[in-house]
Amino acid sequence: MTQRQFLETANARLEYQFVQSEASTGPTLVLLHEGLGSLELWKDFPVQLAEVCNAPVLIYSRQGYGRSSPVPLPRSLDYLGMDGPDELARVLDGLGLEQVVLVGHSDGASIALAYAARQDPRVRGVVVLAPHVDVEPASVEGVRRTVRAYTRGDLRERLHAYHGDNLDGAFRGWSETWLNPAFAAWSLYRELPCIQVPLLAIQGYEDEFATPAQLETIARNVAGPCRTVMLEHCRHFPQNQARPRVLALIAEFLATLPG
């Protein structure tokens, strides 16, 4: 594992880190974190992913998260479809990555799907964990519960260790966007038919932020090969709550990608 480094882009200074095993080959797996995530909040998942898949892994904190630059508020209501993918393009360019597989969780999964729709030839495939392609009542209620935990419980203290001075901006940028009534119209319906690369979509049956309709919509609308997997006894964090199965599924998926 390399030490944490910083990439200077036209818009922000982003923290990033590469993880790889001695046998790492093939495309780089680019991890895109969730709406309250960061480089550090992936914890030991990137190390295990690199070992199981024998692939290099890139993790980075998007602007406004972790130790990356702050983000101006309010966020754009299309930050998942435009801002996040635009930033990802700057990361791929800045680090000179030539072949990648995007692995996104929750908000990061939405960004991965939106970026795949741009048909960048560097993207060989996409893995999405608990993705959002539209705004469901379950999503809004899940955000409301999280806001209550942040204001009344210990969630703020726990997240501060990962975001530092970015914490309130990260939390407000996420929660205020999802709870904005105008955000209810957001979706990736136009982007999904443009996704031609192989796709693996994973979700827990007990996901407290979404229903299985998310995976059904993806499978019905993407143009490329798509495998969807619903996991028993799993909520919104498959990479933590069903890690052995998720690692195996991703390794199987990578083995199927065209050479």
XYZ file of C-alpha atoms in Angstrom:
259
model
C 0.000 0.000 0.000
C 1.337 3.440 -0.918
C 1.209 6.398 1.423
C -1.688 8.821 1.102
C -0.971 11.437 -1.542
C -2.717 14.499 -2.939
C -3.723 15.250 -6.513
C -4.049 18.874 -7.568
C -6.869 19.260 -10.073
C -8.299 22.377 -11.646
C -11.026 22.416 -8.998
C -9.627 20.891 -5.813
C -6.871 19.107 -3.939
C -7.929 15.465 -3.565
C -6.458 12.850 -1.251
C -5.816 9.460 -2.842
C -4.029 6.182 -2.236
C -3.093 3.139 -4.287
C -3.394 -0.371 -2.859
C -2.011 -3.429 -4.607
C -0.743 -6.931 -3.980
C 2.551 -8.279 -5.274
C 0.683 -10.029 -8.084
C -1.431 -7.031 -9.127
C -2.221 -6.939 -12.839
C -4.922 -5.721 -15.167
C -7.136 -2.635 -14.927
C -7.141 -0.484 -11.805
C -10.222 -0.794 -9.615
C -11.347 2.753 -8.809
C -13.404 2.944 -5.606
C -16.075 5.656 -5.389
C -17.365 6.194 -1.865
C -20.877 6.839 -0.604
C -22.472 10.143 0.362
C -20.845 10.279 3.800
C -17.769 8.242 2.874
C -14.107 8.999 2.325
C -10.815 7.314 1.559
C -10.437 6.133 5.169
C -14.021 4.959 5.577
C -13.384 2.101 3.141
C -11.192 0.768 5.993
C -9.603 -2.598 5.050
C -11.925 -3.378 2.121
C -9.478 -2.024 -0.536
C -6.650 -4.199 0.803
C -8.786 -7.336 0.715
C -10.150 -6.425 -2.720
C -6.622 -6.007 -4.103
C -5.565 -9.360 -2.665
C -8.603 -11.344 -3.812
C -8.671 -9.827 -7.296
C -4.891 -9.471 -7.795
C -5.598 -5.989 -9.076
C -4.409 -2.483 -8.219
C -6.991 -0.424 -6.338
C -7.319 3.358 -6.239
C -9.233 5.053 -3.425
C -9.796 8.793 -3.171
C -11.966 11.274 -1.291
C -14.150 13.435 -3.478
C -14.073 17.188 -2.963
C -15.708 18.040 0.344
C -14.833 14.716 1.985
C -12.017 13.335 4.098
C -8.877 15.441 3.793
C -9.711 16.747 0.308
C -10.558 20.394 -0.363
C -13.862 21.750 0.972
C -16.800 21.972 -1.414
C -18.981 25.083 -1.826
C -22.565 24.712 -0.627
C -25.254 24.228 -1.662
C -24.342 21.349 -3.929
C -25.759 21.190 -7.414
C -28.884 19.056 -7.554
C -27.145 17.069 -10.305
C -23.903 16.480 -8.406
C -24.269 12.723 -8.931
C -24.800 12.976 -12.677
C -22.433 15.838 -13.485
C -20.076 17.054 -10.735
C -19.011 13.610 -9.514
C -18.326 12.221 -13.010
C -16.524 15.427 -14.035
C -14.261 15.073 -10.998
C -13.669 11.385 -11.756
C -12.501 12.311 -15.251
C -9.996 14.746 -13.751
C -8.731 12.013 -11.401
C -8.251 9.499 -14.220
C -6.481 12.124 -16.310
C -4.350 13.433 -13.465
C -3.139 9.977 -12.422
C -2.671 8.766 -15.986
C -4.866 5.691 -15.607
C -5.398 3.876 -18.901
C -7.725 0.975 -17.996
C -10.117 0.996 -15.047
C -13.064 -0.804 -13.528
C -15.287 1.502 -11.506
C -16.491 0.174 -8.143
C -19.004 2.524 -6.550
C -21.108 2.383 -3.399
C -24.423 4.248 -2.966
C -23.822 7.839 -4.189
C -20.498 6.589 -5.576
C -22.378 3.896 -7.477
C -24.585 6.546 -9.068
C -21.472 8.470 -10.100
C -19.969 5.289 -11.566
C -23.093 4.663 -13.649
C -23.236 8.256 -14.852
C -19.576 8.128 -15.840
C -19.947 4.787 -17.636
C -22.702 6.376 -19.714
C -20.092 8.760 -21.125
C -18.475 5.738 -22.810
C -14.910 6.597 -21.850
C -12.856 3.805 -23.498
C -10.700 3.553 -20.369
C -13.639 2.027 -18.480
C -13.631 -1.759 -18.899
C -16.503 -2.522 -16.548
C -18.548 -1.259 -13.610
C -19.480 -2.701 -10.221
C -22.175 -0.922 -8.223
C -23.041 -1.619 -4.594
C -26.414 -0.352 -3.318
C -26.810 2.042 -6.269
C -29.350 4.855 -6.685
C -30.781 5.590 -10.133
C -33.710 7.656 -8.852
C -35.124 9.018 -5.607
C -37.356 6.607 -3.725
C -39.359 7.359 -0.567
C -37.145 4.798 1.188
C -34.082 6.862 0.268
C -35.541 10.092 1.629
C -36.653 8.416 4.845
C -33.221 6.849 5.255
C -31.620 10.283 4.951
C -34.047 11.709 7.515
C -33.120 8.962 9.980
C -29.443 9.710 9.414
C -30.016 13.434 10.054
C -31.674 12.576 13.366
C -28.726 10.368 14.311
C -26.333 13.163 13.370
C -28.090 15.842 15.413
C -29.146 13.750 18.426
C -26.713 10.846 18.628
C -23.013 10.106 18.301
C -22.869 9.915 14.493
C -21.322 13.376 14.194
C -18.538 12.482 16.594
C -17.819 9.204 14.803
C -17.699 10.824 11.357
C -15.474 13.677 12.540
C -12.533 11.270 12.796
C -12.774 10.686 9.029
C -13.727 14.131 7.710
C -12.256 16.646 10.159
C -13.088 20.206 9.140
C -15.002 18.916 6.112
C -17.605 17.163 8.249
C -20.446 19.664 8.344
C -20.010 20.541 4.683
C -19.970 16.863 3.705
C -23.037 16.087 5.765
C -25.021 19.130 4.693
C -24.038 18.736 1.045
C -25.404 15.197 1.082
C -28.445 15.496 3.340
C -29.719 18.871 2.162
C -29.537 17.759 -1.450
C -31.403 14.491 -0.893
C -34.056 16.252 1.230
C -34.542 19.100 -1.242
C -38.039 18.624 -2.783
C -36.622 19.533 -6.199
C -34.183 16.615 -5.996
C -37.124 14.195 -6.219
C -37.004 14.663 -10.003
C -33.380 13.488 -10.257
C -32.701 10.183 -12.046
C -30.250 8.364 -14.309
C -32.966 7.199 -16.691
C -31.367 8.924 -19.686
C -27.880 7.656 -18.839
C -28.628 3.947 -18.334
C -29.242 3.077 -22.026
C -25.813 4.559 -22.844
C -23.967 2.078 -20.604
C -22.426 -0.560 -22.881
C -19.653 -2.049 -20.714
C -20.260 -5.123 -18.524
C -21.985 -4.297 -15.251
C -22.350 -6.059 -11.901
C -24.993 -4.611 -9.564
C -25.250 -5.787 -5.943
C -27.784 -4.857 -3.281
C -28.961 -6.160 0.092
C -32.556 -7.247 0.546
C -32.619 -5.249 3.791
C -31.193 -2.049 2.286
C -32.639 0.761 4.410
C -32.039 3.402 1.722
C -33.523 1.721 -1.366
C -35.715 -1.073 -2.710
C -34.889 -3.841 -5.222
C -36.484 -1.621 -7.879
C -33.090 0.064 -8.235
C -31.459 -3.093 -9.608
C -34.525 -3.944 -11.666
C -34.386 -0.554 -13.364
C -30.682 -0.926 -14.094
C -31.054 -4.414 -15.577
C -33.998 -3.367 -17.716
C -32.345 -0.288 -19.217
C -28.586 -0.718 -19.683
C -27.349 -1.649 -23.152
C -24.473 -3.903 -22.110
C -24.291 -7.227 -20.274
C -25.596 -6.911 -16.730
C -25.690 -9.208 -13.729
C -27.735 -8.259 -10.665
C -27.363 -9.946 -7.279
C -29.605 -9.475 -4.243
C -27.985 -10.549 -0.973
C -29.750 -12.043 2.034
C -29.154 -10.585 5.508
C -27.527 -7.498 4.023
C -28.422 -3.828 4.365
C -26.928 -0.743 2.676
C -23.235 -1.659 2.999
C -22.686 -4.944 1.118
C -18.904 -4.494 1.191
C -19.066 -4.679 4.993
C -22.165 -6.747 5.749
C -21.594 -9.436 3.097
C -17.904 -8.933 2.367
C -16.834 -12.516 1.478
C -19.662 -12.805 -1.037
C -19.020 -9.348 -2.484
C -15.293 -10.015 -2.884
C -16.038 -13.309 -4.642
C -18.604 -11.699 -6.938
C -16.223 -8.934 -7.976
C -13.401 -11.420 -8.619
C -15.763 -13.529 -10.769
C -16.866 -10.421 -12.648
C -13.315 -9.328 -13.410
C -12.530 -12.801 -14.764
C -15.332 -12.417 -17.323
C -14.165 -9.093 -18.753
C -12.844 -9.216 -22.329
C -9.044 -9.232 -22.532
